[in-house]
Every structure is written in C-alpha cells, then in structure tokens.
Amino acid sequence: MEICTIGGYEEVGKNMTAVKVGEDVIIFDAGIFLPPLVELQEQEAQIHYSENMLRNIKAIPNDLVLDKLGWTDKVRAIIIGHAHLDHVGGLPYLAHRYPKAEIIASPFTMAVLDSILQDEKINLRNKKRIVHENTVHQIKGHSGNLKIEFINTTHSTIQCFFVAWHSSEGIFFYGLDFKFDNHPIMGLPPNYKRLKELGKDGIKCLVVDALYSDTDRRTASERIARNLLEDALGNIHDKDSALFVTTFSSHIARLKSIVEFAQKTNRRIVFLGRSLNKYVGAAIKVSQCSFRGKIELIKYRKQINSFLKKVEENRGKYFIVCTGHQGEKGSILDRIVQGETPFKFRNGDNLIFSSSVIPASVNINAREKLDNKLRRIGVRLQTDIHVSGHGGREDLRDLLEMLKPQNLIPAHGSLKQEAPLIDLAKEMGYKFQENSHLSSNGKVIKI
Ligand SMILES: [Zn+2]
C-alpha cells in the first residue's frame, strides 16, 4: 500500500490523498485552499477560475505528482468525504484529468458539487455515484472489484462520512473531518459500533483529521452551540434595532437552530449572499432543509441592495442571516461596513457571529478591522457563539482506541497542527517513523 499525501499536509485547506494498492488508485478528496482566493470570494460579479490560474496561486493541490508517479491512469474513483470547500472545491478543476474515475459522494455533497459546476459553467464527463452512510459499494478495479465502505460521522456540515477501503493489503481508513457528537442537531451520531468492528478486523493505515490534536478536550456537541445561540438571541429585546447573524454557510444544522430561534422574534427571516444560497439550495434539493418554508433567500447583488434599502427604512422588521463572518472582502457584512449598500449600521444594532475566526492571518486581520469599525459605530457584537466541528485530542484518542490502526498519518494542517497527534500516538505505544508518520505535500509513504 502506497499513500501519496498530495495536499492539506502543510496547510489547512486543499485536502487530497491518493492511495495505491496493486494497479488501482483511489483519490480521497480534492479541496481548495481559500486564503489566496479571499480577495475574489463572495464578489457578486461572477468570476470564473481556470485550472492554471488556481495552480499558479497554489489554491488547488498539486496532483501533477501523480503523473510523475505513473498513477494518473490508474485512478478508479475520487471519493469526497463531505461538502466543505477544502474537500470538494478543487474537484471541478481537477476531475477532467481522471476521466475514467467515478466521483463518489453523499447526496448533499454531490448537490454542492453540482452547484459549483453550474456556477463555474464546468461540464465533467466523469460518472457520478451518490452513496449513503453505512453502506458498502463495489468499484471496478484493474483485476476485480474494489470494496469501499462509508461510515457516518459527525462534523460541521451534514452527511459526512469516514471511508474504509477493504483492499487486498488490508483496510485503508480515511478519517477526515470529524468530531464525536453524540447529540447532533441533524443526522445520526457517529457509528461507534462499526468503528470498533473495523478495529477488530485490523486497519492497515489511518489518515486522520489532526487539526486540533493539540487541544485537551473532547469538542462539545452542536447542542451546546444551539444553547449559546438561544441565550445570545434571547437577550435581545430592542424591537426597533437591526438584527443580523452571520455563520458558516455550509453549517445546515446551525442555520436550522438560528431559524428556530429567529421565529420567536416575529421578524421576517431573510438569508443574503451567494454561498448561503449554494449550500441551502443544495440542502433543499436533497430534502435536508426543514426550515425551507420559513425563510427568504436573496442571491444577487441588485436584489440584495434593494432589500437592504427596505431594512434601512424598517430595521425592526427583519432578521437577517448573511455572509461575512471571516471579514471576507466582498461579503455582505464587508460591503455594508464599506458603505456600499443602502443599509448602514447604527448605534444599538445587533450582530451575532455564530462562528470562530479561522486561524489564518488573512482572516484574523480582516475580522479585527471589521470588528473595530462596527464597535466604533456602537453595534452590539456577540462573537464566538460557536462550537467547532473538529475533534480535540480526546476525540482522537477515542478514535485511535476504537480503530487500533497499524499505521497512522495525521492530516488537515501544517506541522504545528499535525505533530501533536504524533505525541499522542507515542503515548499510546506508536513509534515515530515506524508506524506513526509525518508527511508533507507530494510525499509518498509506503506501508
Ligand atoms: Zn470539514
């Protein structure tokens, strides 16, 4: 078994891993790295990216390494674990290089992919296969079928799964992204029973989300985020001020909680911005949006501007969910604060960030600037009304105890994020460079 750690092993983003057993290669995820694109994001004027441009700014994984290895023609499938852009966002620009590979994903992830393809006007010829959690599928390999299993887990978007390839050389287990949430707001709790069974069968190699492996915690349930939101919104009584909430567009469970509490304010609930439209639209398409009838969605800049004019004239009437929690240039919040819309924040207006700042300097700086401007106006800010979707050190310990992999490779971050998992593995009896491995982008690990 050979594992090529193509992307996401030196940064948080552009996750992509290829695994070769015999004459068959399977790719897991094909994400995008957002910081180089931040300037361009969320701009209502449509920008189409090209593969070359994205390669030049290093926003997509450098999968040309597979050409050098002679693996490209052997790729049988590209499996996407969940719908976040750092897992699916590179696929539209890369999949054409693997025309014989099937694209495999959950209904929601596939709907998000389709929506990106439509926006970007990209046609892919690859066969697509929609799979459900806790099922086993066969993929046609070089000499016989390849057996792939999808095991449901919890994270910060819906329909996320772990993937196990039952290969002739043992099980390869792809464990990105996850936290162990026993009380998810949507979907099932993680399938612990199956994880333990797989551990007994024997796992040859685990690649795992190590993003918060240095954090001494079991990440709290989404139920806690729901309580935080209830509290944050329950204490706003001013009927005449504006009320805005911003959160991750892909976090359908969070949006569900927001809408449920928003209903108690008797305001009209309106979602603004392209990325909210993309994810909520995908959730509607696959019947995962119970709040569909309770909201209005506005996508385009012109309509957003004329709507915001109404909000300016009657600020107590609306409950607005919008983009911009990372201070992204061109997002709704950024445009409001820059004075580019008919609505202006005033002293006493309310803004809730149901998010945390993604720890990259571009986000930290953008949010600091945004927050300072809002504070100067006198906007009442409530920040970090949020619980992460990534497991901490104790989630990881539980996963390792259940799976007992023979080998492990931390993923989803730079050395700083990945190295603490090597320490944890050492505590649990693993030996560095023998059966616990640190990788970097483009490297191949043979097991
Ligand atoms: Zn994710």
Short mmCIF file of C-alpha atoms and ligand atoms in Angstrom, two decimals, residues 82 84 86-87 155-156 177 390 412, ligand 1:
data_model
loop_
_atom_site.label_atom_id
_atom_site.label_comp_id
_atom_site.label_asym_id
_atom_site.label_seq_id
_atom_site.Cartn_x
_atom_site.Cartn_y
_atom_site.Cartn_z
CA HIS A 82 -18.05 15.89 2.91
CA HIS A 84 -16.65 21.67 2.70
CA ASP A 86 -11.34 22.42 1.40
CA HIS A 87 -12.50 18.89 0.46
CA HIS A 155 -18.72 17.29 11.80
CA SER A 156 -19.99 20.80 10.99
CA ASP A 177 -13.13 15.58 9.09
CA HIS A 390 -13.22 19.27 14.60
CA HIS A 412 -5.56 18.57 7.78
ZN ZN B 1 -14.76 19.94 7.04
#
